mmCIF file of C-alpha atoms and ligand atoms in Angstrom:
data_model
loop_
_atom_site.group_PDB
_atom_site.id
_atom_site.type_symbol
_atom_site.label_atom_id
_atom_site.label_comp_id
_atom_site.label_asym_id
_atom_site.label_seq_id
_atom_site.Cartn_x
_atom_site.Cartn_y
_atom_site.Cartn_z
ATOM 1 C CA MET J 1 137.854 111.108 141.795
ATOM 2 C CA SER J 2 139.843 112.741 144.561
ATOM 3 C CA VAL J 3 138.276 113.713 147.859
ATOM 4 C CA VAL J 4 138.392 117.328 149.079
ATOM 5 C CA LEU J 5 139.692 117.117 152.617
ATOM 6 C CA PRO J 6 139.303 119.411 155.634
ATOM 7 C CA GLY J 7 141.862 122.184 155.429
ATOM 8 C CA GLU J 8 141.269 122.647 151.682
ATOM 9 C CA THR J 9 139.325 125.639 150.339
ATOM 10 C CA ILE J 10 135.752 125.556 149.025
ATOM 11 C CA GLY J 11 134.639 128.307 146.672
ATOM 12 C CA ILE J 12 131.074 129.615 146.927
ATOM 13 C CA ILE J 13 129.555 131.747 144.182
ATOM 14 C CA GLY J 14 127.122 134.168 145.847
ATOM 15 C CA GLY J 15 127.182 135.762 149.287
ATOM 16 C CA GLY J 16 123.607 135.426 150.570
ATOM 17 C CA GLN J 17 122.284 133.602 153.624
ATOM 18 C CA LEU J 18 122.540 130.187 151.969
ATOM 19 C CA GLY J 19 126.230 130.833 151.333
ATOM 20 C CA ARG J 20 126.605 131.932 154.940
ATOM 21 C CA MET J 21 125.032 128.777 156.372
ATOM 22 C CA LEU J 22 127.024 126.618 153.911
ATOM 23 C CA ALA J 23 130.205 128.376 154.999
ATOM 24 C CA LEU J 24 129.409 127.884 158.686
ATOM 25 C CA ALA J 25 128.813 124.155 158.147
ATOM 26 C CA ALA J 26 132.005 123.844 156.117
ATOM 27 C CA LYS J 27 134.076 125.704 158.682
ATOM 28 C CA GLN J 28 132.773 123.418 161.392
ATOM 29 C CA MET J 29 134.247 120.601 159.314
ATOM 30 C CA GLY J 30 137.594 122.408 159.066
ATOM 31 C CA TYR J 31 137.367 123.720 155.500
ATOM 32 C CA ARG J 32 138.358 127.181 154.387
ATOM 33 C CA ILE J 33 135.815 129.264 152.491
ATOM 34 C CA LYS J 34 136.289 131.685 149.647
ATOM 35 C CA VAL J 35 133.220 133.638 148.533
ATOM 36 C CA VAL J 36 132.850 135.484 145.252
ATOM 37 C CA THR J 37 129.983 137.984 145.321
ATOM 38 C CA ASP J 38 128.883 141.282 143.853
ATOM 39 C CA GLU J 39 127.914 142.613 147.285
ATOM 40 C CA ALA J 40 130.414 143.607 149.984
ATOM 41 C CA ASP J 41 129.426 142.912 153.618
ATOM 42 C CA SER J 42 126.875 140.303 152.591
ATOM 43 C CA PRO J 43 125.809 137.402 154.882
ATOM 44 C CA GLY J 44 128.338 135.052 153.273
ATOM 45 C CA THR J 45 131.305 137.412 153.286
ATOM 46 C CA GLN J 46 130.900 137.980 157.036
ATOM 47 C CA VAL J 47 131.891 134.373 157.744
ATOM 48 C CA ALA J 48 134.182 133.591 154.779
ATOM 49 C CA ASP J 49 137.954 133.290 155.170
ATOM 50 C CA ASP J 50 138.451 135.082 151.908
ATOM 51 C CA THR J 51 136.158 137.233 149.774
ATOM 52 C CA LEU J 52 136.319 138.545 146.244
ATOM 53 C CA VAL J 53 133.831 141.320 145.510
ATOM 54 C CA CYS J 54 133.368 141.741 141.775
ATOM 55 C CA ASP J 55 130.974 141.696 138.860
ATOM 56 C CA LEU J 56 129.596 138.137 138.728
ATOM 57 C CA LYS J 57 129.318 138.407 134.952
ATOM 58 C CA ASP J 58 133.034 139.002 134.456
ATOM 59 C CA PRO J 59 134.946 135.715 133.958
ATOM 60 C CA SER J 60 138.296 137.552 134.092
ATOM 61 C CA VAL J 61 138.047 137.380 137.932
ATOM 62 C CA LEU J 62 138.007 133.567 137.831
ATOM 63 C CA PRO J 63 141.788 132.919 137.989
ATOM 64 C CA GLU J 64 141.927 134.956 141.201
ATOM 65 C CA PHE J 65 138.798 133.300 142.639
ATOM 66 C CA LEU J 66 139.842 129.779 141.723
ATOM 67 C CA SER J 67 143.431 129.922 142.929
ATOM 68 C CA ASN J 68 143.716 127.414 145.820
ATOM 69 C CA VAL J 69 140.015 126.458 145.517
ATOM 70 C CA SER J 70 139.460 122.664 145.435
ATOM 71 C CA VAL J 71 135.751 122.587 144.570
ATOM 72 C CA VAL J 72 133.182 125.248 143.710
ATOM 73 C CA THR J 73 129.500 125.455 144.516
ATOM 74 C CA TYR J 74 126.849 128.139 144.040
ATOM 75 C CA GLU J 75 124.243 129.285 146.531
ATOM 76 C CA THR J 76 121.754 130.736 144.045
ATOM 77 C CA GLU J 77 120.517 129.909 140.556
ATOM 78 C CA ASN J 78 119.974 133.609 139.851
ATOM 79 C CA LEU J 79 123.408 134.144 138.407
ATOM 80 C CA SER J 80 125.139 134.164 135.068
ATOM 81 C CA TYR J 81 125.297 130.633 133.614
ATOM 82 C CA GLU J 82 128.263 131.711 131.482
ATOM 83 C CA PHE J 83 130.197 132.714 134.604
ATOM 84 C CA VAL J 84 129.634 129.323 136.247
ATOM 85 C CA ALA J 85 130.364 127.483 132.999
ATOM 86 C CA ALA J 86 133.652 129.382 132.683
ATOM 87 C CA ALA J 87 134.562 128.406 136.257
ATOM 88 C CA HIS J 88 133.789 124.774 135.325
ATOM 89 C CA GLN J 89 136.587 124.850 132.735
ATOM 90 C CA PHE J 90 139.148 125.253 135.507
ATOM 91 C CA ALA J 91 137.564 123.664 138.588
ATOM 92 C CA ARG J 92 134.995 121.105 139.734
ATOM 93 C CA VAL J 93 131.603 122.831 140.028
ATOM 94 C CA ARG J 94 128.960 120.918 141.996
ATOM 95 C CA PRO J 95 126.072 120.309 141.644
ATOM 96 C CA GLY J 96 126.840 120.327 137.924
ATOM 97 C CA LEU J 97 125.954 122.739 135.187
ATOM 98 C CA ASP J 98 122.986 120.742 133.838
ATOM 99 C CA LEU J 99 120.904 121.163 136.990
ATOM 100 C CA LEU J 100 121.745 124.875 137.109
ATOM 101 C CA LYS J 101 120.847 125.399 133.457
ATOM 102 C CA MET J 102 117.555 123.584 133.873
ATOM 103 C CA SER J 103 116.500 125.422 137.014
ATOM 104 C CA GLN J 104 117.305 128.835 135.538
ATOM 105 C CA HIS J 105 114.622 128.513 132.865
ATOM 106 C CA ARG J 106 111.066 127.470 133.693
ATOM 107 C CA LEU J 107 110.311 126.115 130.230
ATOM 108 C CA ARG J 108 113.529 124.106 130.065
ATOM 109 C CA GLU J 109 112.775 122.870 133.588
ATOM 110 C CA LYS J 110 109.204 121.743 132.895
ATOM 111 C CA SER J 111 110.117 120.156 129.521
ATOM 112 C CA GLY J 112 113.186 118.456 130.985
ATOM 113 C CA LEU J 113 111.276 117.001 133.921
ATOM 114 C CA LYS J 114 108.517 115.759 131.619
ATOM 115 C CA LYS J 115 111.095 114.103 129.362
ATOM 116 C CA MET J 116 112.542 112.321 132.412
ATOM 117 C CA GLY J 117 109.081 110.924 133.170
ATOM 118 C CA LEU J 118 108.646 113.111 136.265
ATOM 119 C CA PRO J 119 105.224 114.647 137.018
ATOM 120 C CA VAL J 120 104.594 118.300 136.157
ATOM 121 C CA GLY J 121 101.366 120.210 135.554
ATOM 122 C CA ASP J 122 100.329 121.057 132.006
ATOM 123 C CA PHE J 123 102.185 123.999 130.465
ATOM 124 C CA ALA J 124 102.687 125.807 127.172
ATOM 125 C CA ALA J 125 105.468 127.932 125.690
ATOM 126 C CA ILE J 126 104.207 131.447 124.930
ATOM 127 C CA ARG J 127 105.915 133.275 122.067
ATOM 128 C CA HIS J 128 103.018 135.273 120.675
ATOM 129 C CA ALA J 129 99.691 136.693 121.816
ATOM 130 C CA HIS J 130 97.856 133.943 119.943
ATOM 131 C CA ASP J 131 99.818 131.254 121.886
ATOM 132 C CA LEU J 132 98.566 132.816 125.098
ATOM 133 C CA GLU J 133 94.988 133.011 123.858
ATOM 134 C CA SER J 134 94.862 129.385 122.751
ATOM 135 C CA ALA J 135 96.709 127.950 125.793
ATOM 136 C CA ALA J 136 94.547 129.997 128.190
ATOM 137 C CA GLU J 137 91.443 128.575 126.539
ATOM 138 C CA ARG J 138 92.886 125.048 126.757
ATOM 139 C CA PHE J 139 93.438 125.535 130.528
ATOM 140 C CA GLY J 140 89.890 126.868 130.987
ATOM 141 C CA TYR J 141 91.284 130.337 131.862
ATOM 142 C CA GLN J 142 92.657 128.923 135.129
ATOM 143 C CA ALA J 143 96.371 129.477 134.683
ATOM 144 C CA VAL J 144 99.515 131.304 135.756
ATOM 145 C CA LEU J 145 101.661 133.153 133.228
ATOM 146 C CA LYS J 146 105.329 133.350 134.219
ATOM 147 C CA THR J 147 108.505 134.765 132.725
ATOM 148 C CA VAL J 148 110.796 131.853 131.841
ATOM 149 C CA THR J 149 113.778 133.456 133.549
ATOM 150 C CA GLY J 150 114.446 135.810 136.411
ATOM 151 C CA GLY J 151 111.195 135.633 138.395
ATOM 152 C CA TYR J 152 111.190 134.188 141.893
ATOM 153 C CA ASP J 153 109.043 134.481 145.035
ATOM 154 C CA GLY J 154 106.045 135.339 142.835
ATOM 155 C CA LYS J 155 107.764 138.053 140.797
ATOM 156 C CA GLY J 156 107.145 137.996 137.031
ATOM 157 C CA GLN J 157 103.834 136.143 137.397
ATOM 158 C CA TRP J 158 100.294 136.912 136.250
ATOM 159 C CA LEU J 159 97.306 134.957 137.526
ATOM 160 C CA LEU J 160 94.532 134.216 135.051
ATOM 161 C CA THR J 161 91.170 133.321 136.583
ATOM 162 C CA ASP J 162 88.769 134.442 133.895
ATOM 163 C CA ALA J 163 88.723 135.120 130.122
ATOM 164 C CA ASN J 164 88.245 138.807 130.985
ATOM 165 C CA ASP J 165 91.746 138.893 132.569
ATOM 166 C CA LEU J 166 93.352 138.265 129.169
ATOM 167 C CA PRO J 167 93.375 141.789 127.661
ATOM 168 C CA LYS J 168 95.120 143.305 130.696
ATOM 169 C CA ILE J 169 97.700 140.507 130.872
ATOM 170 C CA LEU J 170 98.294 140.715 127.124
ATOM 171 C CA SER J 171 98.977 144.424 127.340
ATOM 172 C CA GLU J 172 101.264 144.073 130.381
ATOM 173 C CA THR J 173 103.339 141.339 128.779
ATOM 174 C CA LYS J 174 103.456 142.436 125.149
ATOM 175 C CA SER J 175 107.111 143.467 125.366
ATOM 176 C CA LEU J 176 107.877 139.805 126.068
ATOM 177 C CA PHE J 177 106.292 138.494 122.884
ATOM 178 C CA ALA J 178 108.493 137.514 119.961
ATOM 179 C CA ALA J 179 108.954 140.346 117.459
ATOM 180 C CA ASN J 180 107.743 138.337 114.480
ATOM 181 C CA ASN J 181 105.880 135.132 113.857
ATOM 182 C CA ALA J 182 109.004 132.977 113.670
ATOM 183 C CA SER J 183 108.259 129.975 115.858
ATOM 184 C CA SER J 184 112.012 129.394 116.211
ATOM 185 C CA GLU J 185 112.302 132.485 118.389
ATOM 186 C CA GLU J 186 112.816 131.547 122.025
ATOM 187 C CA ALA J 187 109.745 131.885 124.237
ATOM 188 C CA LYS J 188 110.121 134.390 127.081
ATOM 189 C CA LEU J 189 106.909 133.264 128.810
ATOM 190 C CA ILE J 190 105.342 130.024 129.980
ATOM 191 C CA LEU J 191 101.678 129.472 130.779
ATOM 192 C CA GLU J 192 101.075 126.872 133.479
ATOM 193 C CA GLU J 193 97.704 125.352 134.260
ATOM 194 C CA PHE J 194 96.519 126.566 137.668
ATOM 195 C CA VAL J 195 97.092 123.700 140.076
ATOM 196 C CA THR J 196 94.404 123.415 142.731
ATOM 197 C CA PHE J 197 96.578 122.222 145.555
ATOM 198 C CA THR J 198 95.802 121.198 149.112
ATOM 199 C CA ALA J 199 99.436 121.473 150.199
ATOM 200 C CA GLU J 200 102.860 122.585 149.060
ATOM 201 C CA PHE J 201 105.831 120.567 150.178
ATOM 202 C CA SER J 202 109.465 119.885 149.399
ATOM 203 C CA VAL J 203 111.967 117.066 149.370
ATOM 204 C CA ILE J 204 115.677 117.791 149.613
ATOM 205 C CA ALA J 205 118.083 115.227 148.192
ATOM 206 C CA ALA J 206 121.837 114.853 148.133
ATOM 207 C CA ARG J 207 123.815 112.490 145.926
ATOM 208 C CA SER J 208 127.422 111.563 146.541
ATOM 209 C CA THR J 209 130.224 110.946 144.039
ATOM 210 C CA ASN J 210 129.580 107.199 144.298
ATOM 211 C CA GLY J 211 125.852 107.576 143.568
ATOM 212 C CA HIS J 212 124.547 107.185 147.110
ATOM 213 C CA ILE J 213 121.430 109.285 147.777
ATOM 214 C CA GLU J 214 120.010 110.640 151.044
ATOM 215 C CA THR J 215 116.778 112.627 151.337
ATOM 216 C CA TYR J 216 114.993 114.948 153.785
ATOM 217 C CA GLY J 217 111.230 115.271 154.081
ATOM 218 C CA PRO J 218 108.623 115.580 152.723
ATOM 219 C CA ILE J 219 108.591 119.001 154.421
ATOM 220 C CA LEU J 220 105.258 120.831 154.523
ATOM 221 C CA ASN J 221 105.510 124.461 153.355
ATOM 222 C CA GLU J 222 103.183 127.415 153.759
ATOM 223 C CA HIS J 223 103.744 130.587 151.779
ATOM 224 C CA ARG J 224 102.598 134.112 152.487
ATOM 225 C CA ASN J 225 102.721 136.687 149.654
ATOM 226 C CA HIS J 226 104.609 134.072 147.579
ATOM 227 C CA ILE J 227 107.405 133.877 150.192
ATOM 228 C CA LEU J 228 107.955 130.816 152.364
ATOM 229 C CA ASP J 229 106.480 131.504 155.796
ATOM 230 C CA LEU J 230 106.442 128.204 157.677
ATOM 231 C CA SER J 231 107.930 124.726 157.167
ATOM 232 C CA VAL J 232 107.167 121.606 159.187
ATOM 233 C CA CYS J 233 109.001 118.285 158.950
ATOM 234 C CA PRO J 234 107.885 115.564 158.497
ATOM 235 C CA ALA J 235 104.752 116.479 156.560
ATOM 236 C CA ASN J 236 102.772 113.533 157.991
ATOM 237 C CA PHE J 237 101.690 112.244 154.584
ATOM 238 C CA ASP J 238 100.671 108.645 154.146
ATOM 239 C CA ASP J 239 103.387 106.176 153.162
ATOM 240 C CA ARG J 240 102.409 106.084 149.489
ATOM 241 C CA LEU J 241 102.730 109.859 149.034
ATOM 242 C CA THR J 242 105.952 110.018 151.034
ATOM 243 C CA GLU J 243 107.502 107.174 149.054
ATOM 244 C CA GLU J 244 106.389 108.619 145.720
ATOM 245 C CA ALA J 245 107.857 112.069 146.473
ATOM 246 C CA ILE J 246 111.145 110.580 147.643
ATOM 247 C CA GLN J 247 111.331 108.342 144.588
ATOM 248 C CA ILE J 248 110.888 111.376 142.333
ATOM 249 C CA ALA J 249 113.808 113.113 144.061
ATOM 250 C CA ARG J 250 115.962 109.983 143.791
ATOM 251 C CA SER J 251 115.077 109.576 140.145
ATOM 252 C CA LEU J 252 115.987 113.178 139.319
ATOM 253 C CA ALA J 253 119.290 112.880 141.209
ATOM 254 C CA SER J 254 120.249 109.723 139.324
ATOM 255 C CA GLN J 255 118.980 110.715 135.892
ATOM 256 C CA MET J 256 120.859 114.024 136.041
ATOM 257 C CA ASP J 257 123.926 112.452 137.611
ATOM 258 C CA VAL J 258 123.861 115.108 140.336
ATOM 259 C CA VAL J 259 126.762 115.362 142.752
ATOM 260 C CA GLY J 260 125.568 117.752 145.431
ATOM 261 C CA LEU J 261 122.288 118.771 146.992
ATOM 262 C CA PHE J 262 119.052 120.126 145.554
ATOM 263 C CA CYS J 263 115.432 120.698 146.519
ATOM 264 C CA ILE J 264 112.214 119.830 144.690
ATOM 265 C CA GLU J 265 109.164 121.942 145.486
ATOM 266 C CA PHE J 266 105.914 120.045 144.978
ATOM 267 C CA PHE J 267 102.183 120.594 144.880
ATOM 268 C CA LEU J 268 99.808 118.033 146.367
ATOM 269 C CA THR J 269 96.689 118.338 144.229
ATOM 270 C CA ALA J 270 93.104 118.199 145.432
ATOM 271 C CA ASP J 271 92.830 114.725 143.828
ATOM 272 C CA ASN J 272 95.937 113.503 145.696
ATOM 273 C CA ARG J 273 98.457 113.686 142.854
ATOM 274 C CA ILE J 274 102.006 114.954 143.265
ATOM 275 C CA LEU J 275 103.273 117.537 140.771
ATOM 276 C CA ILE J 276 106.660 119.236 140.708
ATOM 277 C CA ASN J 277 106.499 123.029 140.918
ATOM 278 C CA GLU J 278 110.191 123.775 140.621
ATOM 279 C CA ILE J 279 113.753 122.709 141.351
ATOM 280 C CA ALA J 280 116.314 124.622 143.409
ATOM 281 C CA PRO J 281 119.868 123.376 142.678
ATOM 282 C CA ARG J 282 121.082 124.266 146.183
ATOM 283 C CA PRO J 283 120.109 124.142 149.864
ATOM 284 C CA HIS J 284 116.575 125.456 150.334
ATOM 285 C CA ASN J 285 114.778 127.688 152.814
ATOM 286 C CA SER J 286 112.495 124.792 153.756
ATOM 287 C CA GLY J 287 115.594 122.823 154.769
ATOM 288 C CA HIS J 288 116.834 125.321 157.350
ATOM 289 C CA LEU J 289 115.102 123.255 160.015
ATOM 290 C CA THR J 290 117.560 120.433 159.304
ATOM 291 C CA ILE J 291 120.260 122.416 161.164
ATOM 292 C CA GLU J 292 118.758 121.487 164.537
ATOM 293 C CA GLY J 293 116.202 118.910 163.387
ATOM 294 C CA HIS J 294 118.438 116.309 161.734
ATOM 295 C CA VAL J 295 121.647 114.436 162.434
ATOM 296 C CA THR J 296 123.221 116.044 159.342
ATOM 297 C CA SER J 297 122.009 119.474 158.207
ATOM 298 C CA GLN J 298 121.331 120.185 154.542
ATOM 299 C CA PHE J 299 124.408 122.438 154.581
ATOM 300 C CA ALA J 300 126.755 119.836 156.066
ATOM 301 C CA GLN J 301 125.304 117.333 153.574
ATOM 302 C CA GLN J 302 125.986 119.680 150.675
ATOM 303 C CA MET J 303 129.597 119.942 151.839
ATOM 304 C CA ARG J 304 129.970 116.185 152.221
ATOM 305 C CA SER J 305 128.534 115.536 148.765
ATOM 306 C CA ILE J 306 130.570 118.139 146.865
ATOM 307 C CA CYS J 307 133.756 117.111 148.697
ATOM 308 C CA GLY J 308 133.369 113.456 147.702
ATOM 309 C CA LEU J 309 132.801 112.285 151.281
ATOM 310 C CA PRO J 310 130.199 109.769 152.487
ATOM 311 C CA LEU J 311 126.784 111.325 153.126
ATOM 312 C CA GLY J 312 125.573 111.743 156.707
ATOM 313 C CA SER J 313 122.407 110.402 158.283
ATOM 314 C CA THR J 314 119.210 112.356 157.622
ATOM 315 C CA GLN J 315 117.468 110.893 160.640
ATOM 316 C CA MET J 316 115.612 113.422 162.794
ATOM 317 C CA LEU J 317 116.853 114.114 166.320
ATOM 318 C CA ARG J 318 113.336 114.754 167.633
ATOM 319 C CA PRO J 319 110.086 113.600 165.989
ATOM 320 C CA PHE J 320 109.224 117.055 164.524
ATOM 321 C CA ALA J 321 110.812 120.359 163.554
ATOM 322 C CA ALA J 322 109.222 123.616 162.379
ATOM 323 C CA MET J 323 110.714 126.777 160.943
ATOM 324 C CA SER J 324 109.201 130.242 160.677
ATOM 325 C CA ASN J 325 110.876 132.842 158.512
ATOM 326 C CA LEU J 326 111.794 136.259 159.878
ATOM 327 C CA LEU J 327 111.209 138.918 157.248
ATOM 328 C CA GLY J 328 112.205 142.559 157.565
ATOM 329 C CA ASP J 329 108.568 143.249 158.495
ATOM 330 C CA VAL J 330 109.346 141.966 162.017
ATOM 331 C CA TRP J 331 111.652 144.997 162.485
ATOM 332 C CA SER J 332 109.116 147.569 161.266
ATOM 333 C CA GLY J 333 108.042 148.524 164.819
ATOM 334 C CA GLY J 334 111.611 148.768 166.114
ATOM 335 C CA GLN J 335 114.050 146.203 167.519
ATOM 336 C CA PRO J 336 112.299 142.811 167.886
ATOM 337 C CA ASN J 337 111.803 141.548 171.434
ATOM 338 C CA TRP J 338 114.540 138.896 171.501
ATOM 339 C CA ALA J 339 114.261 138.307 175.256
ATOM 340 C CA GLN J 340 110.559 137.360 174.977
ATOM 341 C CA ALA J 341 111.128 135.114 171.963
ATOM 342 C CA LEU J 342 114.104 133.297 173.423
ATOM 343 C CA ALA J 343 112.015 132.297 176.415
ATOM 344 C CA THR J 344 110.445 129.693 174.071
ATOM 345 C CA ARG J 345 111.966 126.344 174.938
ATOM 346 C CA ASN J 346 113.574 124.344 172.141
ATOM 347 C CA ALA J 347 113.634 127.393 169.857
ATOM 348 C CA TYR J 348 116.717 128.456 167.907
ATOM 349 C CA VAL J 349 117.250 131.894 166.393
ATOM 350 C CA HIS J 350 119.220 132.388 163.188
ATOM 351 C CA LEU J 351 119.992 135.864 161.873
ATOM 352 C CA TYR J 352 121.808 136.433 158.628
ATOM 353 C CA GLY J 353 123.724 139.622 159.454
ATOM 354 C CA LYS J 354 121.815 141.871 157.060
ATOM 355 C CA ALA J 355 122.053 145.512 158.112
ATOM 356 C CA GLU J 356 118.873 146.803 156.504
ATOM 357 C CA ALA J 357 115.510 145.235 157.429
ATOM 358 C CA ARG J 358 113.389 145.918 154.357
ATOM 359 C CA LEU J 359 109.784 144.653 154.134
ATOM 360 C CA GLY J 360 109.730 141.159 152.614
ATOM 361 C CA ARG J 361 113.520 140.717 152.990
ATOM 362 C CA LYS J 362 114.613 137.419 154.555
ATOM 363 C CA MET J 363 116.529 138.463 157.693
ATOM 364 C CA GLY J 364 116.608 135.172 159.585
ATOM 365 C CA HIS J 365 114.513 132.255 160.783
ATOM 366 C CA LEU J 366 113.372 130.448 163.928
ATOM 367 C CA THR J 367 113.449 126.684 164.363
ATOM 368 C CA VAL J 368 111.605 124.719 167.025
ATOM 369 C CA ILE J 369 112.048 120.986 167.581
ATOM 370 C CA GLY J 370 109.682 118.801 169.602
ATOM 371 C CA GLU J 371 107.361 115.874 169.947
ATOM 372 C CA THR J 372 104.305 116.677 167.794
ATOM 373 C CA SER J 373 103.578 118.554 164.613
ATOM 374 C CA GLU J 374 101.061 120.824 166.383
ATOM 375 C CA GLU J 375 103.503 121.653 169.190
ATOM 376 C CA VAL J 376 106.403 122.693 166.939
ATOM 377 C CA THR J 377 104.116 124.583 164.547
ATOM 378 C CA GLN J 378 102.473 126.543 167.348
ATOM 379 C CA SER J 379 105.815 127.234 169.036
ATOM 380 C CA ALA J 380 107.478 128.453 165.837
ATOM 381 C CA LEU J 381 104.558 130.808 165.211
ATOM 382 C CA SER J 382 104.155 132.055 168.788
ATOM 383 C CA CYS J 383 107.914 132.534 169.171
ATOM 384 C CA ARG J 384 107.773 134.833 166.139
ATOM 385 C CA GLU J 385 104.738 136.635 167.602
ATOM 386 C CA MET J 386 106.768 137.269 170.775
ATOM 387 C CA LEU J 387 109.250 139.266 168.716
ATOM 388 C CA LEU J 388 106.493 141.767 168.031
ATOM 389 C CA VAL J 389 105.659 142.351 171.698
ATOM 390 C CA ARG J 390 107.180 145.781 172.236
ATOM 391 C CA SER J 391 108.010 146.613 175.822
HETATM 392 P P1 LIG S 1 107.013 129.934 142.036
HETATM 393 O O1 LIG S 1 107.782 131.223 142.001
HETATM 394 O O2 LIG S 1 106.820 129.304 140.701
HETATM 395 O O3 LIG S 1 107.503 128.970 143.076
HETATM 396 O O4 LIG S 1 105.546 130.340 142.543
HETATM 397 C C1 LIG S 1 105.342 130.920 143.809
HETATM 398 C C2 LIG S 1 104.054 130.401 144.399
HETATM 399 O O5 LIG S 1 102.951 130.688 143.511
HETATM 400 C C3 LIG S 1 104.018 128.881 144.585
HETATM 401 O O6 LIG S 1 104.621 128.509 145.796
HETATM 402 C C4 LIG S 1 102.521 128.623 144.561
HETATM 403 O O7 LIG S 1 101.937 128.950 145.807
HETATM 404 C C5 LIG S 1 102.016 129.605 143.524
HETATM 405 N N1 LIG S 1 101.987 128.971 142.177
HETATM 406 C C6 LIG S 1 103.000 128.961 141.285
HETATM 407 N N2 LIG S 1 102.659 128.267 140.173
HETATM 408 C C7 LIG S 1 101.396 127.832 140.357
HETATM 409 C C8 LIG S 1 100.485 127.052 139.565
HETATM 410 N N3 LIG S 1 100.810 126.601 138.344
HETATM 411 N N4 LIG S 1 99.276 126.776 140.109
HETATM 412 C C9 LIG S 1 98.937 127.234 141.340
HETATM 413 N N5 LIG S 1 99.741 127.987 142.113
HETATM 414 C C10 LIG S 1 100.958 128.282 141.648
#
């Protein structure tokens, strides 16, 4: 399989911040970047060499997008599978279609992982009201109902904590039930047992064309309002947990014959078991700290893997790294206090070039590297606090 060499053009489907950071890493390595997106002046288009703004459901734009493109990747799973599959007929698309298809559909994802012998919490397909009633009872009314497609960052989810929650949830979701009793009709909802977790964490893995695998993490993740707030690497788990999580990532990479980079989000349960929450077939927010924290960032690694090059080292440059996300909320009191924040030593600011700072919108992130987990965590949080100090 031929190698994509510096100077050639890499196509990225999607123009968000992940596309932007991928493009920056690729350009550092001498590649040219062509972005196809449905949004002009998006984070990715601002750094691309070439941009095509169009409807990402319209495959007729593909000949124009793919001309001169040596390999294609995508920076989000929230896009039309048919569009990516059509691109795959004319160009190499990495990581492949299977991982994308699986991660776009929670039921397919959970069933697929289970079939591969990888650990997931209990779940049930919900086609009809009676499926929900019986599965909720089976899970002791401690469960989360989710739409199988489309939802992310907590959207399209209903928490069930008590049998009395059922009527309200049933009425809110009735439009998603199958029209008749045909069990062949595809389920639009999945009920997951509620996982009592003590931690959420991720492992990022890349696999090269010759089957070599490199991993990052485990990275400890804290969410606020269902959005990632803080990541710390390494998670400081004991060797058994670390090894088990990394083995799961390696197993998924090999079993699905992945060429490229992906992230697995995990729960650590109260009884010390590891369960997979979900898969992201792309660089992940929790891996942003690899830009300064590791010899090879997740973005440079993604480029190496999809271009057929050897993978880089995932060794850390300092013992610990932490990342705090900057949401639009930080701008709500006016321009953040950059001078105060940048006085934090070993802190790096990343902004994604988004013009409008809406509440909950990911605008950028801060990374701090250092000697201890406590030090980098505190610094990443206090650096963000400094942004709020209005002069
Ligand atoms: P998701 O969009 O599936 O990643 O869910 C967003 C967040 O909701 C996760 O990071 C968890 O904090 C929480 N969550 C999702 N599914 C479950 C579950 N089955 N049990 C407990 N918490 C969950």
